[in-house]
XYZ file of C-alpha atoms in Angstrom:
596
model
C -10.179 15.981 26.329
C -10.393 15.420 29.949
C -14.504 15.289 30.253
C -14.808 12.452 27.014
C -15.264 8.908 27.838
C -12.148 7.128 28.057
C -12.589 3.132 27.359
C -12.824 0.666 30.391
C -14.209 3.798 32.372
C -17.651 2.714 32.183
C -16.990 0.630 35.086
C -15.762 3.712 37.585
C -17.647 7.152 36.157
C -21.227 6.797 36.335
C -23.055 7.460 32.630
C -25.539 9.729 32.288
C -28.610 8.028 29.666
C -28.329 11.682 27.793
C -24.334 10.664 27.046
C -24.684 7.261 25.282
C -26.466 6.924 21.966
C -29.166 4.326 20.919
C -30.121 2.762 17.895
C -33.256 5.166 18.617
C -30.853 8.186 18.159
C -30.368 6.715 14.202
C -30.418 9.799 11.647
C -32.979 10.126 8.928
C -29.446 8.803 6.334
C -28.829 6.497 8.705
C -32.144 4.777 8.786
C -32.561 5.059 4.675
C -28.743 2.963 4.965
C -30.441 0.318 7.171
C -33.644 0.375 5.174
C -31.753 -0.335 1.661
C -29.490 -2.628 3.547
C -32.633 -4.674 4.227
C -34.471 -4.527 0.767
C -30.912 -6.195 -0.539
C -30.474 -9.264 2.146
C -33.864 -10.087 1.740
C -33.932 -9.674 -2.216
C -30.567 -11.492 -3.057
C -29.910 -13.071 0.124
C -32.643 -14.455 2.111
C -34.537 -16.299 -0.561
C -30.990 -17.935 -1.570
C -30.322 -19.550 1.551
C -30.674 -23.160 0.244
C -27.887 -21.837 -2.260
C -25.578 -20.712 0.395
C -26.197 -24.467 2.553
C -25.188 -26.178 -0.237
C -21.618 -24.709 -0.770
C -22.642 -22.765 -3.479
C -19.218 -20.321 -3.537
C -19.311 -18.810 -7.251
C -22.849 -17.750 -5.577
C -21.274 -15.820 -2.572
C -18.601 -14.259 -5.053
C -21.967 -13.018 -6.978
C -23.615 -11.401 -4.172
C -20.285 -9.973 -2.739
C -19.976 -8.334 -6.563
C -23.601 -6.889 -5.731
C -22.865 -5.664 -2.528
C -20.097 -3.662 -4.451
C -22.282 -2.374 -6.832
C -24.473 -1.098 -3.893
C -21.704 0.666 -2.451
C -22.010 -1.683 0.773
C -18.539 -2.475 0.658
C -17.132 0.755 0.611
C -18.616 2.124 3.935
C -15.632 2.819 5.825
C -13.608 3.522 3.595
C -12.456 7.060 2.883
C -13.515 9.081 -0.499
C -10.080 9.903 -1.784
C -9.884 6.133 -2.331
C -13.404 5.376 -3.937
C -15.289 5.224 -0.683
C -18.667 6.573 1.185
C -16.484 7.748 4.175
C -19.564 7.025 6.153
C -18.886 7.001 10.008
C -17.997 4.735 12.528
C -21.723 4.018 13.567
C -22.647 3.891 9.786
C -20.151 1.142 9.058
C -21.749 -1.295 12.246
C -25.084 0.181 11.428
C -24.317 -2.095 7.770
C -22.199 -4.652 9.024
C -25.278 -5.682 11.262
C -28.336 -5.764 8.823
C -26.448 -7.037 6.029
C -25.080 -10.145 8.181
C -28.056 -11.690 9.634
C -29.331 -13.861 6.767
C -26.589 -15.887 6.245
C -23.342 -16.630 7.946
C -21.748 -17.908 4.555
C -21.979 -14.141 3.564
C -21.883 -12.454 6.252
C -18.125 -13.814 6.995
C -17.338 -13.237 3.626
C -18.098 -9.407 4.137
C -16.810 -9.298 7.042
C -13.171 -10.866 6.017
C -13.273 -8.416 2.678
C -14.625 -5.192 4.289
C -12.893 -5.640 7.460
C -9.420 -7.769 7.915
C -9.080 -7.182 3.541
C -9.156 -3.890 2.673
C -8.774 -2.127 6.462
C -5.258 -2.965 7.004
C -4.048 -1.234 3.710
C -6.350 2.005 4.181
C -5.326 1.941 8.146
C -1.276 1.375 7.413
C -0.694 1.473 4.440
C 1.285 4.125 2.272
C -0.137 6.636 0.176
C 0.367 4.780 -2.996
C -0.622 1.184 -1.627
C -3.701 2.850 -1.049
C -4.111 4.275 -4.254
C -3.397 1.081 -6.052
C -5.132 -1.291 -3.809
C -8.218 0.610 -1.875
C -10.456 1.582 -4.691
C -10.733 -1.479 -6.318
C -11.235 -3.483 -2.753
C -14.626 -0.761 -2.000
C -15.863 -1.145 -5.709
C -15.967 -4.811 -5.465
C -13.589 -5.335 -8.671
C -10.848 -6.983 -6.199
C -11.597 -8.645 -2.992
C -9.550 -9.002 0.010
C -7.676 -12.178 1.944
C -6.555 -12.245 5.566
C -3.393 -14.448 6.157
C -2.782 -14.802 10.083
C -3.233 -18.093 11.094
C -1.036 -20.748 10.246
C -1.325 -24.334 11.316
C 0.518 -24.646 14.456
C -0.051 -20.939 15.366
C -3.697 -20.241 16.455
C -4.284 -17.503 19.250
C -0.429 -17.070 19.773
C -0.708 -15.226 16.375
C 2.791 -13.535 16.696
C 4.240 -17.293 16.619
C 3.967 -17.825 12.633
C 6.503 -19.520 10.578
C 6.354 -18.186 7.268
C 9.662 -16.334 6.422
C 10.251 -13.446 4.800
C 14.080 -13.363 2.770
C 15.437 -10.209 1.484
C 16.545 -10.558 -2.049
C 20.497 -9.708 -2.833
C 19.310 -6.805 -4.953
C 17.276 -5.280 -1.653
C 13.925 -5.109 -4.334
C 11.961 -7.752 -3.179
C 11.546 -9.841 -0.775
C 10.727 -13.721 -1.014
C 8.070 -15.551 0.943
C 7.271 -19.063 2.150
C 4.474 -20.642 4.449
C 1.329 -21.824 5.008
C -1.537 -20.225 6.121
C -4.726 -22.208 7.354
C -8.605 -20.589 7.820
C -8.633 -18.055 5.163
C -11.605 -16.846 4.348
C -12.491 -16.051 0.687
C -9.096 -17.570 -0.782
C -11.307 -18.814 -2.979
C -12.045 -15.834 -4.966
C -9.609 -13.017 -3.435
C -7.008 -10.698 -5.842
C -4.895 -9.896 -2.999
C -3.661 -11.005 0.669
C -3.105 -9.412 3.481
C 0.189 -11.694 5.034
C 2.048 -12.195 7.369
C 5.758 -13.533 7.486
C 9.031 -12.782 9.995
C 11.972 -10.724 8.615
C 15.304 -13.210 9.888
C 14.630 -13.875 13.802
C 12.766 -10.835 14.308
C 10.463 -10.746 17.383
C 7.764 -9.507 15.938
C 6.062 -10.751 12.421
C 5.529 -8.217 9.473
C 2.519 -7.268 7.230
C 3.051 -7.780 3.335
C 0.553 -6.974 0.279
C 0.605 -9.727 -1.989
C -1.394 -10.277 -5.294
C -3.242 -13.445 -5.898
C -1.263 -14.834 -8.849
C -0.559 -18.568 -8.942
C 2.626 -18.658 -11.344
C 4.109 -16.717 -8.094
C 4.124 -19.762 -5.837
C 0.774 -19.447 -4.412
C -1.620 -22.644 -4.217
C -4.160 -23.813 -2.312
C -5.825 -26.562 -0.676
C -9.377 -27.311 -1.681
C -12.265 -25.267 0.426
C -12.539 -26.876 3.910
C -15.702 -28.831 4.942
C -17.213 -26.781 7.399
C -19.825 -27.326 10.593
C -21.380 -23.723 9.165
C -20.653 -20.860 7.140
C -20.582 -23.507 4.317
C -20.360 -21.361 1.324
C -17.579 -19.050 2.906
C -14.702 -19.991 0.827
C -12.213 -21.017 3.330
C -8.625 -22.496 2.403
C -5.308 -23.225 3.245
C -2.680 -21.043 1.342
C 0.727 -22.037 0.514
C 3.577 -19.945 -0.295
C 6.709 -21.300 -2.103
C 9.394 -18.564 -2.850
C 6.313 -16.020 -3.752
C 7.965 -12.263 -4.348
C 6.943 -9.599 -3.192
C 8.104 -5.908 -4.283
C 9.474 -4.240 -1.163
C 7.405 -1.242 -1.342
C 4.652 -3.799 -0.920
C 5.511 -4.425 3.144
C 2.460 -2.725 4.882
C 3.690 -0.278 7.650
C 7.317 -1.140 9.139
C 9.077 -3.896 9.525
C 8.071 -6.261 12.895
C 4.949 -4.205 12.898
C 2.739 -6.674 11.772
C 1.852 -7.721 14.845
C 0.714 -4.496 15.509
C -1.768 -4.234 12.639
C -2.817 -7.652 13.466
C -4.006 -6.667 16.540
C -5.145 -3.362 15.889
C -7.334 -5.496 12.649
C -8.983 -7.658 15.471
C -9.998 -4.688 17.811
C -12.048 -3.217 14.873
C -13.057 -6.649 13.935
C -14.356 -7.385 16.998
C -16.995 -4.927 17.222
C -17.893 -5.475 13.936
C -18.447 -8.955 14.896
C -21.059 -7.898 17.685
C -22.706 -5.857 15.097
C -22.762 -8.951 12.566
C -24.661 -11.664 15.113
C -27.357 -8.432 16.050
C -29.542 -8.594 12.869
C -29.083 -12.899 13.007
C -30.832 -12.469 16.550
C -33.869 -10.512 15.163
C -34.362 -12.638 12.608
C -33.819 -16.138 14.448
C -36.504 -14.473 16.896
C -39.148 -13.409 15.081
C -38.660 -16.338 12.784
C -39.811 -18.539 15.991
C -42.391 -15.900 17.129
C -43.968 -16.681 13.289
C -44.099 -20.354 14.173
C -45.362 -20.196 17.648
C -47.999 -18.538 16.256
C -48.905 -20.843 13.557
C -48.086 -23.599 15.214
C -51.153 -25.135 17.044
C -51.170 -27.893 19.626
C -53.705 -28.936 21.889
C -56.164 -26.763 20.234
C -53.752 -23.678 20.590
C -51.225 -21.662 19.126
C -47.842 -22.788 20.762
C -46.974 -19.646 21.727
C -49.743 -19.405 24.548
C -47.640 -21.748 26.027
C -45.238 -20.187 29.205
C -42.381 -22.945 28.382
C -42.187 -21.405 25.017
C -43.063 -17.784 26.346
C -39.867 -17.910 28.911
C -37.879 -18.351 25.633
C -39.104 -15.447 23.205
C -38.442 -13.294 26.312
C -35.235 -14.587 26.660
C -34.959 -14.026 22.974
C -36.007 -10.777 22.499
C -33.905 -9.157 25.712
C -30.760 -10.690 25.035
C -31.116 -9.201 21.125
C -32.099 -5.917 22.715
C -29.000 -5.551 25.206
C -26.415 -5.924 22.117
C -28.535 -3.620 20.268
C -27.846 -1.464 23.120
C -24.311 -1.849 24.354
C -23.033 -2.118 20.548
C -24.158 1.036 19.322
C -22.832 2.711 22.569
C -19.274 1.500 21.910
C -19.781 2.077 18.084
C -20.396 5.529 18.746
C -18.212 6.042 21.850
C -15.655 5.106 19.176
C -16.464 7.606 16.098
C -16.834 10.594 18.969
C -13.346 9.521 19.703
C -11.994 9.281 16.031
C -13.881 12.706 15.161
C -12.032 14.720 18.214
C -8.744 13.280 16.907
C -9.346 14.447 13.196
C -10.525 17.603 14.619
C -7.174 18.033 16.572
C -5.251 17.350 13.312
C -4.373 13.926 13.336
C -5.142 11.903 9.996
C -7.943 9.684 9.417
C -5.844 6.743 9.879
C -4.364 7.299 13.104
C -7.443 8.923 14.436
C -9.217 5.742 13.459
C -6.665 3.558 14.733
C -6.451 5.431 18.095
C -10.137 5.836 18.394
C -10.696 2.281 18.254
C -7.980 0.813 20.282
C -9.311 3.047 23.296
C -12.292 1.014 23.596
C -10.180 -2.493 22.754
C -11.668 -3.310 26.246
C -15.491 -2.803 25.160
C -14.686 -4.599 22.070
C -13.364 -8.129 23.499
C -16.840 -7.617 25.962
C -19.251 -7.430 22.758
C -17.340 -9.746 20.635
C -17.531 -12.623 23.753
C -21.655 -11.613 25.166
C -23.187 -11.290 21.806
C -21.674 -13.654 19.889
C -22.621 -16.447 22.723
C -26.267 -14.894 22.820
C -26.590 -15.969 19.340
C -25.479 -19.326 19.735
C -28.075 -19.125 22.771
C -30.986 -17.529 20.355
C -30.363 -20.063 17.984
C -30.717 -23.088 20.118
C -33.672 -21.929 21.452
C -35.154 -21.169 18.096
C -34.490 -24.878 17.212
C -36.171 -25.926 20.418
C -39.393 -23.535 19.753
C -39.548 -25.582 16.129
C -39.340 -28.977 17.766
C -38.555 -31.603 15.706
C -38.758 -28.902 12.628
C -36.481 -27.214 13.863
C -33.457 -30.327 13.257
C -34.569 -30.086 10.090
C -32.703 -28.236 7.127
C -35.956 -27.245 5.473
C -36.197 -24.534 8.502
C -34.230 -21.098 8.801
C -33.057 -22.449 11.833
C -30.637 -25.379 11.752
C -28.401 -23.147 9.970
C -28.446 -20.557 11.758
C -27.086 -22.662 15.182
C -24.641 -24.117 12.969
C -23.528 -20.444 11.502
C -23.606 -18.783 14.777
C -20.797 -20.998 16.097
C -17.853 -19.656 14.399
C -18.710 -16.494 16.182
C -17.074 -17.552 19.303
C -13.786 -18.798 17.843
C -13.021 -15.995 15.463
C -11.460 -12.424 15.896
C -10.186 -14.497 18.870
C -11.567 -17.228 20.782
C -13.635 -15.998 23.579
C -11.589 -17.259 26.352
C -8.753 -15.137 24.766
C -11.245 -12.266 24.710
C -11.879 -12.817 28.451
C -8.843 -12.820 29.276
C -8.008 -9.671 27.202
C -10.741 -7.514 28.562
C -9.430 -7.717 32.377
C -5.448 -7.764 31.278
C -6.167 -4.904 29.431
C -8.209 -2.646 32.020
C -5.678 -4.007 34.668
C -2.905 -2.661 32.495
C -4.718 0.790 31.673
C -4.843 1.126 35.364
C -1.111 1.050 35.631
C -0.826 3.693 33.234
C -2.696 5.776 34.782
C -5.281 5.933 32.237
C -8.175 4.792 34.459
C -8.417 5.435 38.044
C -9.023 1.856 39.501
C -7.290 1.840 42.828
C -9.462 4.922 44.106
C -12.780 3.234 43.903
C -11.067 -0.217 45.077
C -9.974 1.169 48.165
C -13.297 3.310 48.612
C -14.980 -0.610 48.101
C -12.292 -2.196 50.832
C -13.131 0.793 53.219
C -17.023 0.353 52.503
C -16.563 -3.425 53.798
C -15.120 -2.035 56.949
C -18.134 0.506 57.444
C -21.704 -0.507 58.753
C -24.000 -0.251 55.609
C -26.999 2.165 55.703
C -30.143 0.934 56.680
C -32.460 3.911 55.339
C -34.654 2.792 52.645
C -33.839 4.992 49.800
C -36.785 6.485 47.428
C -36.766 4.341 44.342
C -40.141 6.063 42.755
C -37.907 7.424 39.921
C -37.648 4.491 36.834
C -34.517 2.683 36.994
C -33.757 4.276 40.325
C -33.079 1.081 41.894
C -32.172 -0.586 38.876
C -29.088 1.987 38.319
C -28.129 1.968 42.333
C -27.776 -1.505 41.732
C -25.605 -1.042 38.599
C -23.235 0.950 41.134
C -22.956 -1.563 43.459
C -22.401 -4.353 40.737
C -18.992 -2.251 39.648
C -18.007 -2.256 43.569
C -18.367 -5.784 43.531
C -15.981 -6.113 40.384
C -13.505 -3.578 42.010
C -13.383 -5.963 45.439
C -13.035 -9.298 43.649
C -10.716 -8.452 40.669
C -9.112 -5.601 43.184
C -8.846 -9.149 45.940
C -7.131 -10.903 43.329
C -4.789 -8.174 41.618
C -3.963 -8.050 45.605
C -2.941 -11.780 45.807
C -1.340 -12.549 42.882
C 0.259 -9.091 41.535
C 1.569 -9.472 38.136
C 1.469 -13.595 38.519
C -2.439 -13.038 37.876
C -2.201 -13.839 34.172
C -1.291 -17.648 34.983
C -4.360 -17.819 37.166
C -6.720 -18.029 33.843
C -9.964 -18.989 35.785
C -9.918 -16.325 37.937
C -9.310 -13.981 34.966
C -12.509 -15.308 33.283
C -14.648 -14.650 36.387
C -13.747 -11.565 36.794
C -14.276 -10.925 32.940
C -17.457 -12.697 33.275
C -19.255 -9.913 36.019
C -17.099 -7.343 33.417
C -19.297 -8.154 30.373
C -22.110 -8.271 32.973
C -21.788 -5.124 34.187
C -21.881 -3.114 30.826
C -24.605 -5.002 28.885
C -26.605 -4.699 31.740
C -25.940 -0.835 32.074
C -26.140 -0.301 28.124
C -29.374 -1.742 27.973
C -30.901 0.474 31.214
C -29.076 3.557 30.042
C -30.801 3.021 26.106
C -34.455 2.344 27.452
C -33.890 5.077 30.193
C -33.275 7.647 27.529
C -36.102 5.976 25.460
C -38.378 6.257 27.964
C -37.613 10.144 28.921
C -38.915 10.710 25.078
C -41.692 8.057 24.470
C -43.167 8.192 28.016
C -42.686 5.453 30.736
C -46.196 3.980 29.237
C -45.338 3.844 25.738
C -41.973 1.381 26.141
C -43.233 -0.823 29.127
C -41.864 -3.663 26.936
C -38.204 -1.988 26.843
C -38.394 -1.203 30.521
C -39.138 -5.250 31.255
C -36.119 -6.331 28.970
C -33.890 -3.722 30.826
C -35.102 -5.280 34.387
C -34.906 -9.213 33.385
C -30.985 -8.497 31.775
C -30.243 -6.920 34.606
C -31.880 -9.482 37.260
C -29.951 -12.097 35.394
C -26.843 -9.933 35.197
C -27.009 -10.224 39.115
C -27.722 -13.734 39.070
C -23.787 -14.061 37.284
C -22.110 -11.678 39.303
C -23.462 -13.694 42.538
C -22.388 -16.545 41.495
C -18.731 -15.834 39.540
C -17.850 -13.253 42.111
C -18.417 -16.088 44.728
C -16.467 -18.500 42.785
C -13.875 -15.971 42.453
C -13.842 -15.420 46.418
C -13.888 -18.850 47.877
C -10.837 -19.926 45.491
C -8.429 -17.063 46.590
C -9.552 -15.446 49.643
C -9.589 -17.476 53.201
C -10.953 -16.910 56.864
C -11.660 -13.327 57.643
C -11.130 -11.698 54.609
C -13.020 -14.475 52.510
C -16.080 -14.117 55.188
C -15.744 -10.416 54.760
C -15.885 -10.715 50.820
C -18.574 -13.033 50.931
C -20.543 -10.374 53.076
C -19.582 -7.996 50.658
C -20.893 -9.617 47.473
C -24.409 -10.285 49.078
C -24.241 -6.506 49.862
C -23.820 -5.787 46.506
C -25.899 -7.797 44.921
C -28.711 -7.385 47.228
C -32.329 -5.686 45.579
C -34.495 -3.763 48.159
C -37.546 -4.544 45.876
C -37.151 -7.757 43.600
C -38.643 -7.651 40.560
C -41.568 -10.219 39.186
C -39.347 -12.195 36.576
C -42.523 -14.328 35.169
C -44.446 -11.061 34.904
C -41.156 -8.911 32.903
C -41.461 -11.705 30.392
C -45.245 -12.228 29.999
C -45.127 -8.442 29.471
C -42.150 -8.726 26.668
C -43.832 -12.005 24.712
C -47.457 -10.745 24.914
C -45.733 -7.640 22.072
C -43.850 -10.120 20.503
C -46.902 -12.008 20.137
C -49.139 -9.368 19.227
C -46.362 -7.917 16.543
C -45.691 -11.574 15.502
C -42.041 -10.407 15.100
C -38.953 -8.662 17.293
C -40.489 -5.533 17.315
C -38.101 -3.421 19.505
């Protein structure tokens, strides 16, 4: 167990391109799962979109029963309860191409697949599964998630809703409100969660959707995007519940609530990949067309910077998803493999890489917003319009960054929880810090090294970028000891050169392996993408780790810092930024769609 990547460790073992897998590395099932995927958004999906803008719910419900009948919503969930069993990989591998048409669906799938039906096959008991799982993959039943409640947002362990044993000790009785749920509208059961007395922590119930129990609802919420997600307040009034319908323990809902958004974070990432491609080569097609001044708009560098842009920041989730995602199943499989069931092997495997998770969920889901926007901008004054794919896209993409957690809560998380991992012992972080404060005290090396090798420099760099995390977050840990969680913007800076660091390394490590087996010649587009992410990775590690410095450090040791961060961000040969892009657009171009 010792040699297997343990998560956070990215950031002090250095990764071999051989040791991560790429969405090159897909299997011959695998890519007949995407390809069918596909053929179904853009048969029942894509052509609907109009449907799906204009709150069109019975119409999600529809597609959602399709999905079942595909077998989509059964990916990850096991065969003794109706499912494909498919692996961890196979389960983002769907959860990205069927989520990049529409939001509306794509959350809808998500809250089923995911937050719905995961908690029960995760914790629940052998006969909750039984009675519950099969009909959740099949699409006969689908699933509710009830966290949130109005005054309780990302404190989720602060709910209200109380849960009162009867006198008999056979049920208990329920009553609350729960706000944001997504597909109340149409669900047969929720997921919810209510506190036992004054117990500290909430628990998890199963309850079926049946009104003459005390459940109502509002009407469905008016919406910025996502507009025919059904999404409702839920009420419960004195709603029973059969005690052998409390999911795991009691005061363990917490737990599972957590342990839900870990797994749902990922799947997030994967969800806002496929929306990228699409949002991209959607505004390739129009530069194309779209003529001005006697030429096709997209001769134009202004709009050339942007499909770049595009096109790398698509490519680097691409890349640093599908690492984690399979970083993850390796995990899970080693557990089975030592005998522990699929459930706590899952469980496990996932909530070692809880600190990869909060990075994907918080860089791609803000690269979409990004894509988006500049897909709106690339269609001009079309582009405002709702007769184009992409005004509702922008306004789908920004849920992304407030669900599964908010991403300053995901910031936040990623450091606490690789600060914490540390103390345990489970990743060696004071080594390398003190190796980085002793390196400040030595004279640097002035040999030029040989960078002939691809992504010599680029990976060299990549090292020195994770000694530049040590000495900030290692500066602050320092200072503030366990009073660091109070000091939230230092948190977020050091989270910020975190997410940095392993998008940028993802996407050198994929096109590095890619390159070893196409040739150096035959993915000069990939080896751009994987040079501009990380020149601009740079670019925010500069500036948050000086941030960072010149708020908690002073005199010597802040002038020492400071010396330290140029070291470490310092290229011996910068690249050509306006020729990386030209390179990446003129195949964009050519292809007339994200061809990578």
């Amino acid at each position: 167990m010792s040699d297997i990547t343990r998560g956070g460790q990215f950031l002090v073992k250095e990764t071999k391109c051989e040791d991560i897998f790429t969405p090159e590395d897909f299997s011959e099932e695998q890519i007949m799962m995407r390809d069918s995927v596909k053929e179904f958004v853009d048969k029942e999906i894509w052509p609907f979109k109009n449907r799906f803008e204009a709150k069109d719910y019975a119409f999600t419900e529809e597609v959602m029963k399709k999905a079942g009948d595909m077998g989509f919503l059964s990916v990850a969930v096991p065969e003794a309860y109706g499912g494909m069993g498919m692996g961890f990989v196979d389960t983002c591998l769907v959860c990205d191409y069927i989520s990049g048409a529409t939001g509306s669906f794509s959350t809808a799938f998500g809250a089923h697949t995911g937050i719905g039906t995961m908690p029960i096959t995760l914790y629940g008991t052998e006969e909750q599964k039984q009675k519950y799982v099969p009909k959740l993959a099949s699409g006969e039943w689908f699933g509710a998630y009830c966290l949130t409640e109005p005054g309780a947002g990302s404190d989720a362990n602060s709910g209200k809703t109380k849960a009162v044993l009867s006198a008999d000790g056979k049920s208990y009785s329920i009553t609350g409100g729960k706000m944001w749920i997504s597909n109340a509208g149409f669900c047969s059961v929720f997921i919810v969660f209510a506190r036992i007395e004054d117990d500290k922590n909430i628990t998890g119930f199963i309850i079926e959707n049946d009104p003459s129990n005390g459940i109502t609802m509002n009407e469905e919420e008016h919406k910025l995007g996502i507009r025919a997600s059904s999404t409702r307040q839920v009420f419960f009034a004195d709603t029973k519940v059969p005690v052998e319908n409390m999911l795991a323990g009691r005061g363990e809902g917490f737990k599972i609530a957590m342990n839900a958004l870990n797994v749902g974070r990922i799947k997030l990432a994967a969800a806002c990949l496929d929306a990228q491609r699409r949002v991209t080569s959607n505004a390739v097609n129009y530069a194309n067309e779209r003529i001005q001044f006697n030429v096709p708009i997209s001769s134009f560098g202004a709009i050339r910077y942007k499909l770049a842009e595009m096109a790398t920041s698509a490519y680097a989730g691409e890349s640093a998803t599908y690492r984690a995602a399979k970083d993850i199943e390796t995990r899970i499989k080693l557990r089975e493999a030592e005998g522990t069931s699929h459930q706590e092997a899952e469980l496990k495997g996932v909530e070692e890489f809880a600190i990869e998770c909060s990075i994907l969920k918080v860089a791609v889901s803000e690269d979409v917003q990004n894509c988006a926007d500049e897909g709106i901008q690339i269609y001009g004054g079309m582009g405002f319009s709702e007769d184009t794919p992409m005004e509702s896209a922008w306004r789908d993409a920004r849920i992304a960054r407030i669900y599964e957690g908010t991403n300053e809560i995901n910031r936040m998380l990623s450091v606490g929880m690789l600060i914490k991992k540390a103390m345990k012992g489970h990743i060696d972080l004071l080594g390398p810090a003190s190796k980085v404060q002793e390196e400040l005290m030595g004279i640097p090396s002035f040999d030029t090294p040989d960078y002939s090798e691809l992504f010599s420099e680029e990976k060299e760099l990549i090292g020195k970028l994770k000694k530049a995390f040590l000495m900030v977050a290692g500066g602050a840990v320092q200072k503030y000891g366990p009073d660091l969680d109070s000091h939230q913007q230092l948190l977020t800076a050091a989270a910020d050169i975190l997410i940095e660091i392993y998008m940028a390394e993802s996407t050198i490590l994929r096109t590095e392996k890619l390159a070893k087996k196409e040739g150096e010649a035959n993915v000069k587009e990939q080896i751009a993408m994987a040079k501009l992410y990380l020149y601009k990775a740079v670019d925010v590690v500069t500036q948050k780790g000086k941030e960072s410095i010149i708020s908690f450090a002073e005199g010597d040791e802040q002038r020492m810092m400071l010396m330290g961060l140029r070291r470490f961000t310092k290229y011996t040969n910068m690249p050509n930024i306006v020729g990386l892009r030209e390179t990446i657009t003129t195949k964009l171009v050519a292809e007339n769609s994200y061809c990578f």
